[in-house]
Short mmCIF file of C-alpha atoms in Angstrom, two decimals:
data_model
loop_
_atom_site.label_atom_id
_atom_site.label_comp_id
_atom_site.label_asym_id
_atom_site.label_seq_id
_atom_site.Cartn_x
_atom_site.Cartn_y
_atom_site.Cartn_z
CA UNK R 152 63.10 86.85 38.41
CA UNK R 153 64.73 83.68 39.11
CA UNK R 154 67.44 84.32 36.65
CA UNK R 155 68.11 87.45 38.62
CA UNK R 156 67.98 85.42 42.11
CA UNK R 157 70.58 82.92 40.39
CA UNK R 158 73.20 85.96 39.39
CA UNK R 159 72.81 87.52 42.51
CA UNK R 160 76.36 86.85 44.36
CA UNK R 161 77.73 88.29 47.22
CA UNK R 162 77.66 87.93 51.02
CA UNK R 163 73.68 86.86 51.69
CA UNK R 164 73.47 88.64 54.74
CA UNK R 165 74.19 92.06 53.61
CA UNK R 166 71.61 91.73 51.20
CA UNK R 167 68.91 90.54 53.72
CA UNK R 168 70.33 93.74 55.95
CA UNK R 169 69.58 95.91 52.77
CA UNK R 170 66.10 94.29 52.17
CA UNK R 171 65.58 94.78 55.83
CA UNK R 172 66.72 98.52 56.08
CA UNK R 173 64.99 99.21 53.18
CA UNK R 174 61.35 97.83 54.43
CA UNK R 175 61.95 99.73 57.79
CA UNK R 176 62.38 102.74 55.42
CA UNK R 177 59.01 102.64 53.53
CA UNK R 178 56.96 102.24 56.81
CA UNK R 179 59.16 104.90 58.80
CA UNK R 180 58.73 107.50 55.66
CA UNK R 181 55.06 106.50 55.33
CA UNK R 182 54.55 107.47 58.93
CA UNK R 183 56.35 110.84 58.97
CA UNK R 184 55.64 112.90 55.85
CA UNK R 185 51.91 113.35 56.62
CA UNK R 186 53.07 117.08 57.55
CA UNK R 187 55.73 117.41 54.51
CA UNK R 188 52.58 116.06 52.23
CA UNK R 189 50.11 118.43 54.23
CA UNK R 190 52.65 121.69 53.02
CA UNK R 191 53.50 120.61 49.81
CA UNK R 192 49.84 119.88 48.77
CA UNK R 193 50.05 115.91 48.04
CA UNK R 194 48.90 112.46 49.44
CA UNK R 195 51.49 110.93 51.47
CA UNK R 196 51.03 107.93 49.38
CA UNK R 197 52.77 110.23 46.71
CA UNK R 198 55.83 111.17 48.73
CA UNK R 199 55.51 107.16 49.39
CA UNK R 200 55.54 106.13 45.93
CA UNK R 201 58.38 108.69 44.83
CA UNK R 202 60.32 106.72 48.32
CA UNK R 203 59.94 103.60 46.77
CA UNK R 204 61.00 104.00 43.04
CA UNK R 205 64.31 105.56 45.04
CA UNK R 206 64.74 102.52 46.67
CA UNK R 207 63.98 99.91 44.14
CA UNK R 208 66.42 102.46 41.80
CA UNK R 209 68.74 101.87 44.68
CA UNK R 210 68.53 97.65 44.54
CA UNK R 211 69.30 98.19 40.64
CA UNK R 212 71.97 99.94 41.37
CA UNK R 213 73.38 98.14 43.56
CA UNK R 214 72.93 94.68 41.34
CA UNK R 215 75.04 96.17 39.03
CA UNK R 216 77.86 97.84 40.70
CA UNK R 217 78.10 94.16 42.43
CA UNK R 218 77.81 91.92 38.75
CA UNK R 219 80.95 94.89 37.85
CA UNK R 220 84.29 93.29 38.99
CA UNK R 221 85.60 95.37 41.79
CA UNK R 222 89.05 95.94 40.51
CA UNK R 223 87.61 98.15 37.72
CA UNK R 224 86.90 100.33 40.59
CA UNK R 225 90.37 101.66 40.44
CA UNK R 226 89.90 103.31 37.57
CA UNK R 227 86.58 105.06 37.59
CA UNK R 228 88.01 106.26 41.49
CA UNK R 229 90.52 108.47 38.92
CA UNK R 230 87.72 109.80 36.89
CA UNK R 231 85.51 110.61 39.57
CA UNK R 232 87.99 112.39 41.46
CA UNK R 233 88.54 114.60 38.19
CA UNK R 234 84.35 115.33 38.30
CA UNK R 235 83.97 115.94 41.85
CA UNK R 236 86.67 118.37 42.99
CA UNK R 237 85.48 120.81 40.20
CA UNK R 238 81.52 119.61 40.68
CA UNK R 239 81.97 120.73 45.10
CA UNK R 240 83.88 123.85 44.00
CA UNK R 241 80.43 124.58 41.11
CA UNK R 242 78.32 123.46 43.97
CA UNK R 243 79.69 126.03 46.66
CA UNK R 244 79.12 128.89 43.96
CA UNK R 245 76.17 128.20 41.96
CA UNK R 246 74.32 125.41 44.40
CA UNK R 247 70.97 125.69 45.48
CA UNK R 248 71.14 127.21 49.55
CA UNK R 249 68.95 125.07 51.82
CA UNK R 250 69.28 126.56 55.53
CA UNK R 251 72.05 128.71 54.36
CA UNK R 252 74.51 125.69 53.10
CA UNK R 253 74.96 125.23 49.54
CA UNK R 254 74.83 121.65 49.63
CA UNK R 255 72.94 121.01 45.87
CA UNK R 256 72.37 121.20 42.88
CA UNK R 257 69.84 121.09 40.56
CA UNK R 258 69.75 118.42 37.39
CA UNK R 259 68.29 120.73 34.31
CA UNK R 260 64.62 119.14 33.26
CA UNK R 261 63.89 116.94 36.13
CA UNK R 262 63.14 118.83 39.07
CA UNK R 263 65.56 116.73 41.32
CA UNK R 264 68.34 118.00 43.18
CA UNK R 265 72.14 116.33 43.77
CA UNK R 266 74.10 116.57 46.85
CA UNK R 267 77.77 116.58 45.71
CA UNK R 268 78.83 115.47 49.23
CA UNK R 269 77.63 112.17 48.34
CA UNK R 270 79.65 111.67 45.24
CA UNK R 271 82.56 112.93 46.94
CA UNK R 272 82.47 110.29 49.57
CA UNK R 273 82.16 107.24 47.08
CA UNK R 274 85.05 109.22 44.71
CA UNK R 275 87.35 110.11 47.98
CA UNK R 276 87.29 106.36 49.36
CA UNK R 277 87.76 105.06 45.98
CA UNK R 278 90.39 107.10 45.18
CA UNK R 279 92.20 106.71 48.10
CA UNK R 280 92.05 102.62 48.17
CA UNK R 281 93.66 102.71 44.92
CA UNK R 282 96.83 105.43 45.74
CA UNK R 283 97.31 103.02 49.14
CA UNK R 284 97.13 99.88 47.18
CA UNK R 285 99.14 100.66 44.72
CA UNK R 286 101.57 102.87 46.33
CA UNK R 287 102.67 99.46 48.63
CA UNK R 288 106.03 99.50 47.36
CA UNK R 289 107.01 102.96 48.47
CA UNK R 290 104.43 103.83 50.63
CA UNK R 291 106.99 106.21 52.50
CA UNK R 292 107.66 108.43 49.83
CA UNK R 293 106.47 111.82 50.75
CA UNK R 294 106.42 113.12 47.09
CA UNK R 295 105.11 110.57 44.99
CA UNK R 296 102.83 108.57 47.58
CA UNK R 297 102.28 111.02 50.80
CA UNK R 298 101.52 114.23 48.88
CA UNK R 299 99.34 112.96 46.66
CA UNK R 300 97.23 110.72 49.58
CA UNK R 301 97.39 114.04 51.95
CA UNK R 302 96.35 116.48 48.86
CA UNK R 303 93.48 114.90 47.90
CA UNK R 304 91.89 114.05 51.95
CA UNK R 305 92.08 118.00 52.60
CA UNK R 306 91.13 119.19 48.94
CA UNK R 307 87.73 117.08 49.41
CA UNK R 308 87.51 117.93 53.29
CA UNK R 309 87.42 121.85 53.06
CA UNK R 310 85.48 121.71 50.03
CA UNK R 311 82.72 119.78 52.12
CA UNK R 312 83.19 121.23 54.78
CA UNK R 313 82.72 124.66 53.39
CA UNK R 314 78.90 123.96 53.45
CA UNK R 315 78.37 120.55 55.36
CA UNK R 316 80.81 120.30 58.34
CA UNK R 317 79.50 117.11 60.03
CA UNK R 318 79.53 115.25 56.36
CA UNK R 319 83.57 115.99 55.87
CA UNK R 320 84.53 114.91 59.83
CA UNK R 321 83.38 111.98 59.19
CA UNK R 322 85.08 111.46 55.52
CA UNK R 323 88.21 112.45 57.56
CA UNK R 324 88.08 110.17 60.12
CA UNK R 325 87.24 107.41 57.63
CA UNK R 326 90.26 108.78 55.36
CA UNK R 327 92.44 108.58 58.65
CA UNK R 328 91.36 105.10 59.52
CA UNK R 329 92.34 104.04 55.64
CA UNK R 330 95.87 105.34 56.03
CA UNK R 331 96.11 103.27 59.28
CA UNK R 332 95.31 100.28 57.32
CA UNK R 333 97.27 100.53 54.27
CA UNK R 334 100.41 101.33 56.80
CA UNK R 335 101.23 104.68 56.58
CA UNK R 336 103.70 105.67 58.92
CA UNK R 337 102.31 107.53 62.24
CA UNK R 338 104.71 110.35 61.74
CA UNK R 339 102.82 111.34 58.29
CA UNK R 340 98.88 110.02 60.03
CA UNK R 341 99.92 112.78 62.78
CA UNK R 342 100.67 115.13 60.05
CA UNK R 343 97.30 114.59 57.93
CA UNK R 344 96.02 115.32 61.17
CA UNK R 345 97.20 118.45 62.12
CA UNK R 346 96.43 119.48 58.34
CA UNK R 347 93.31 118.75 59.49
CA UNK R 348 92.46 120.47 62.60
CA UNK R 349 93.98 123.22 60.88
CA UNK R 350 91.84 123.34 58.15
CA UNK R 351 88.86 122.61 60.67
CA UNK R 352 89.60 125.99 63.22
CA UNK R 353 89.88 128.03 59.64
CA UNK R 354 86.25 126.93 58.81
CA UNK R 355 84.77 127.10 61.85
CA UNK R 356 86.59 130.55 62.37
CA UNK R 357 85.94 132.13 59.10
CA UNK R 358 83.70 129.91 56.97
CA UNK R 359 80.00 131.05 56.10
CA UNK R 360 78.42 129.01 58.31
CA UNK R 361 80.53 129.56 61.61
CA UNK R 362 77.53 131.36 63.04
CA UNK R 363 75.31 128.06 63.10
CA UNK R 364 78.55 126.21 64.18
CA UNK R 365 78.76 128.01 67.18
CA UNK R 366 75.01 128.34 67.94
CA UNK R 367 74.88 124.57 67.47
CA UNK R 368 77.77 123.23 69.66
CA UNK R 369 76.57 126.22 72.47
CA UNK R 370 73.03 124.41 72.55
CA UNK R 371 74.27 120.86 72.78
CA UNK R 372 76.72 121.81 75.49
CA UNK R 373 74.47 124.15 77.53
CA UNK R 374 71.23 123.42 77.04
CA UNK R 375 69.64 125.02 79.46
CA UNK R 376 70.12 128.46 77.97
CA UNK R 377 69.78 127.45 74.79
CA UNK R 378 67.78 129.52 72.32
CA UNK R 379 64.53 127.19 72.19
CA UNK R 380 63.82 127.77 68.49
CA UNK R 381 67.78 126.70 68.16
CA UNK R 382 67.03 123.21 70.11
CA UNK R 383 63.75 122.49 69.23
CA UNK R 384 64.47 119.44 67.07
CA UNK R 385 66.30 117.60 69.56
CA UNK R 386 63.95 118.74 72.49
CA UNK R 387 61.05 116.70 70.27
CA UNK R 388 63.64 114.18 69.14
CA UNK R 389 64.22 113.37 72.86
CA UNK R 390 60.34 113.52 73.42
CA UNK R 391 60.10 110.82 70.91
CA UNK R 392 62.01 108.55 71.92
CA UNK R 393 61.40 108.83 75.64
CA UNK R 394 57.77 108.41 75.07
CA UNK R 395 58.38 105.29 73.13
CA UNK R 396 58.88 103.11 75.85
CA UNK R 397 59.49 99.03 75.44
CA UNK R 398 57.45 98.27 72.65
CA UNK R 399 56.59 101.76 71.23
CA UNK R 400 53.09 103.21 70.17
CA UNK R 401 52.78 101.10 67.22
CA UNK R 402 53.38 101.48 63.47
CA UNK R 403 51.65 105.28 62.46
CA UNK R 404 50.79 106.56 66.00
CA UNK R 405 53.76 108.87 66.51
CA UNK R 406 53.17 112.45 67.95
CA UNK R 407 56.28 113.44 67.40
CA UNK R 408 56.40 113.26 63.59
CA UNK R 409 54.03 116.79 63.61
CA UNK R 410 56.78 118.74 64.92
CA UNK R 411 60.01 117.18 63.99
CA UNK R 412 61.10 119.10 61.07
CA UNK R 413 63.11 116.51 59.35
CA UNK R 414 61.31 113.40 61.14
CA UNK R 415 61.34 111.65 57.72
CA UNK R 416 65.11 112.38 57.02
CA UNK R 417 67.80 113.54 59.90
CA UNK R 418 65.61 112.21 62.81
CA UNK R 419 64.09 109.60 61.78
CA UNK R 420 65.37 107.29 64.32
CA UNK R 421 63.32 108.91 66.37
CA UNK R 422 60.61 108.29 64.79
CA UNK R 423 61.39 104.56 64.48
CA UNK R 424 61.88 104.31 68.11
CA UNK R 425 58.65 106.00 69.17
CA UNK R 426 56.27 103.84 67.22
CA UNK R 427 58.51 100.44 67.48
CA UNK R 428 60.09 101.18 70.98
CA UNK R 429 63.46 100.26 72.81
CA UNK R 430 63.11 96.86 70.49
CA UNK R 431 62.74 98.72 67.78
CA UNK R 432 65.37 101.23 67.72
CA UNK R 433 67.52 97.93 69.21
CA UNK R 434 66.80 96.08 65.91
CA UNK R 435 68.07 98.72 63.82
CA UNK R 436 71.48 99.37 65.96
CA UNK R 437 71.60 95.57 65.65
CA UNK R 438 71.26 95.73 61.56
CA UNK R 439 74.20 98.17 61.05
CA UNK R 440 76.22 96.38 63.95
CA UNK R 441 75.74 92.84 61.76
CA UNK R 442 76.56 94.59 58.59
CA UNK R 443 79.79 96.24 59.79
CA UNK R 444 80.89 92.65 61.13
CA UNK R 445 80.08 91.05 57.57
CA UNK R 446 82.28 93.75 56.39
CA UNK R 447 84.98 93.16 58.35
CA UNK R 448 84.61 88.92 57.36
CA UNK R 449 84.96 90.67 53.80
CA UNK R 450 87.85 92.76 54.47
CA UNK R 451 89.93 90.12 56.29
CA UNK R 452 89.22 87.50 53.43
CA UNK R 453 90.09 89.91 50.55
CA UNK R 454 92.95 88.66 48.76
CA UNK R 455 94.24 91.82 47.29
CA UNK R 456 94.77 95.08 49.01
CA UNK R 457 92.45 97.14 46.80
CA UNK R 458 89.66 95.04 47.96
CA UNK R 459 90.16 95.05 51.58
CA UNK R 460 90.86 98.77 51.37
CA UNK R 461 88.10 99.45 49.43
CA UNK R 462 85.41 97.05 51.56
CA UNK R 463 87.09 98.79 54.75
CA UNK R 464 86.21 102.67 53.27
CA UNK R 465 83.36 101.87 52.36
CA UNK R 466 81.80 100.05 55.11
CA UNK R 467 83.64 102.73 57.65
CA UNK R 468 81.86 105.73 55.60
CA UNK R 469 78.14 103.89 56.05
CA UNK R 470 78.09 102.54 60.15
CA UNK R 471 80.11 105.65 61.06
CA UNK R 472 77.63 107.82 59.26
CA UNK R 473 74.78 105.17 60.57
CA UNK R 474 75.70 105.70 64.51
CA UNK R 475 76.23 109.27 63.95
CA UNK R 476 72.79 110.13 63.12
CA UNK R 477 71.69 107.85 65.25
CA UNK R 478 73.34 109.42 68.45
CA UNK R 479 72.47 112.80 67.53
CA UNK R 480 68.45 111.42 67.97
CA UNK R 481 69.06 110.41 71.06
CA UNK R 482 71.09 113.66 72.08
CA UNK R 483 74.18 112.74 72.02
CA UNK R 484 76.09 115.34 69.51
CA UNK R 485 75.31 118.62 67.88
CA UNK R 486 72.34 118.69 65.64
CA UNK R 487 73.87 118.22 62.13
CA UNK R 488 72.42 116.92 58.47
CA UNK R 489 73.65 113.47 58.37
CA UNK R 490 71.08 111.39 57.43
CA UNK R 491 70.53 107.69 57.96
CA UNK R 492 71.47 105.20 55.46
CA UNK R 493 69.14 103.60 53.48
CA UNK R 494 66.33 104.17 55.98
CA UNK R 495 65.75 108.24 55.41
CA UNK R 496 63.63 109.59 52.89
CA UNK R 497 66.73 111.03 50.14
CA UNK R 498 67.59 110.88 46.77
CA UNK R 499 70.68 110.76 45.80
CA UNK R 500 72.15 109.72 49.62
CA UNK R 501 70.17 106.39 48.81
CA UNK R 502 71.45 105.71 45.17
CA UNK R 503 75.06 106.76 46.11
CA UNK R 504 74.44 104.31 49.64
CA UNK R 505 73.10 101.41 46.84
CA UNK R 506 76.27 101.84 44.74
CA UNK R 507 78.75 101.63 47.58
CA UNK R 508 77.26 98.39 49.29
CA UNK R 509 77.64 97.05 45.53
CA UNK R 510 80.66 97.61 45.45
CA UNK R 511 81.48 95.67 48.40
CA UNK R 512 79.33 92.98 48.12
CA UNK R 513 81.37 92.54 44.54
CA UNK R 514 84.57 92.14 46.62
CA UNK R 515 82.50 89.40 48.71
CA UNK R 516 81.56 87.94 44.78
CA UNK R 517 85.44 87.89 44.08
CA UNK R 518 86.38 86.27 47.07
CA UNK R 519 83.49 83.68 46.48
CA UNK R 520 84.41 83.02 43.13
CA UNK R 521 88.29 83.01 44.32
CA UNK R 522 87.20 79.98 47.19
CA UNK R 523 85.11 78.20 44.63
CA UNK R 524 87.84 77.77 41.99
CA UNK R 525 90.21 76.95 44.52
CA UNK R 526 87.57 73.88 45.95
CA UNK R 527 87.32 72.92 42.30
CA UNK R 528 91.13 72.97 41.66
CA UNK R 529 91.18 70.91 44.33
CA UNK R 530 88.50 68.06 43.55
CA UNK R 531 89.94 68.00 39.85
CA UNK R 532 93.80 67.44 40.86
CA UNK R 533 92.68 64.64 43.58
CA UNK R 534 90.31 63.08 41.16
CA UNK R 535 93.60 63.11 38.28
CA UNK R 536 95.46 62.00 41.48
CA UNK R 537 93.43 58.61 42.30
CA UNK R 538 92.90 58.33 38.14
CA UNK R 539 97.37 58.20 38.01
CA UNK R 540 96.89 55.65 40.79
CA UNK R 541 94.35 53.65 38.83
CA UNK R 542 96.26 53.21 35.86
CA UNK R 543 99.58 52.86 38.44
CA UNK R 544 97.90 50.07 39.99
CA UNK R 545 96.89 48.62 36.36
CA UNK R 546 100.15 48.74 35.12
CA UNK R 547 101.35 46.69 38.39
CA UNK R 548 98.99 44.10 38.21
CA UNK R 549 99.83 43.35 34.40
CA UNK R 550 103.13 42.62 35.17
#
């Protein structure tokens, strides 16, 4: 164990935010599937256990993708890329349909099922820190850097999109935000854009879910004659919170949690802030709002482009996804399936969640190491310095 303590490197904090999250996780999950274990026939302390070798698969993970230098990263982005694109096109045909999205599939002999969507956001952010790092040069070239940057942002968006809308928005506007950093022009951003929206009114117009698009959007914005089998989850959501007050009900005495569908996944922030309170649900805001800001020491530190591209993606994809499941508890968007990271009860969302904080905290390793070669370059060449003036000083008192 203490060998393992002594190679851990990387920015402290984010780890203590990840051992953090991941404790509010087990008691949140341990609260809320006493219905899910109820229906599927099991002790909650089951679904509990099954939580928990997740996460501690998830800290594994995540040690090694950090102990793996970061500019290897490049590299497996281009493989990735090659197994996703076909693996969300299998996914949309063959997948397993969950509330009439194809979002899954199942892994032959284990009984587990894979969301694509999360490989395709560690792939897409990957992939596209590499093209914009190493596409500096002649970053304005529409057919060897533009068309391959634009082509691969709306070949992953529609293909997400397809079955999980609110998933590939928020790709997009994390793919947007990348091309603002790595200095594409606004001319081509406002063209990825349009692509975009374009790409968005065809779904929503035509794709196979644009029934529950519409019936969604219709019972956030008008509530009041809203279908209430269409809002009950964020009618309860809203009840849960509200009745949480300051200080909340305490750990395990939620209400809520019996009629909140997904009050172990997609609302789970609700949960949180009914038994823990205001203070509660404050503490976690205040977790992902400390993480992004380590991030963002990373990113501006980073020596090489890849790394601060890559730290910026990645960081982007989990507050952005973070706040937006967070506001959609508390009523402020649509009801969608985002879930929250590293707190909701998943599978693959929290291995694929591990991986990509590894992967930064292995840029904050690099940029450790970087500083602590440069301190020791220093101390050696002013201890040779003062040694030259010893023997300078020698030589000068001889004669």
């Amino acid at each position: 164990m203490n060998k393992i303590l002594s190679n851990t490197k990387g920015d402290r904090w984010i780890w203590l935010i990840v051992i953090l999250l991941s404790a509010i996780s087990m008691l949140s999950v341990y609260s809320s599937t006493g219905t899910l274990a109820y229906k599927q026939g099991k002790a909650t302390e089951v679904i509990l256990f099954k939580h928990m070798l997740m996460i501690f698969g998830g800290i594994a993970l995540m040690y090694i993708s950090h102990k793996l230098d970061y500019r290897y990263y490049a590299g497996i982005s281009k493989v990735l890329m090659y197994i996703t694109v076909p693996l969300l096109a299998y996914t949309l045909v063959f997948g397993s349909h969950v509330n009439d999205a194809s979002r899954w599939i199942a892994i032959p002999g284990t009984g587990f099922t894979f969301q694509t969507s999360d490989l395709a956001k560690l792939a897409l952010i990957t992939y596209l820190a590499r093209l914009l790092s190493r596409k500096q040069e002649n970053i304005k070239d529409v057919k060897n850097s533009f068309i391959p940057i634009m082509g691969s942002v709306c070949v992953v968006f529609v293909l997400i999109a397809l079955a999980n809308l609110s998933t590939a928005l928020m790709l997009f506007g994390v793919s947007v935000l990348l091309l603002i950093i790595g200095r594409i022009s606004i001319k081509q951003i406002a063209i990825v854009c349009l692509g975009g929206a374009i790409l968005l009114a065809a779904v929503m117009m035509l794709g196979p879910r644009r029934h529950t698009y519409y019936s969604r959007i219709n019972s956030f914005m008008h509530p009041e004659q809203a279908d209430p089998d269409k809002s009950f989850q964020s009618s309860h959501a809203k009840i849960a919170i509200a009745t949480g007050g300051l200080f909340g009900k305490g750990p395990g005495n939620s209400t809520e949690r019996n009629y909140l569908p997904q009050s172990y996944s997609d609302f789970i922030y609700a949960t949180i802030v009914e038994e823990y309170g205001f203070v509660g649900g404050l503490i976690v805001i205040g977790l992902y709002m400390f993480l992004l800001y380590r991030c963002v020491k990373i990113v501006t530190k980073a020596p090489k482009a890849f790394g601060a591209l890559l730290a910026a993606g990645l960081s982007f994809t989990l507050t952005i996804q973070a706040f937006a499941n967070m506001a959609i508890a508390v009523g402020l968007g649509p009801v969608t399936g985002v879930p929250l990271p590293l707190v909701s009860m998943g599978g693959t969302s929290i291995l694929f969640t591990s991986i990509a904080f590894g992967i930064i905290l292995s840029v904050s390793r690099h940029i450790d190491e970087s500083e602590a070669s440069k301190i020791e370059g220093t101390k050696e060449k002013t201890a040779n310095d003062v040694s030259n003036n010893k023997i300078i000083v020698g030589e000068i008192g001889l004669a």
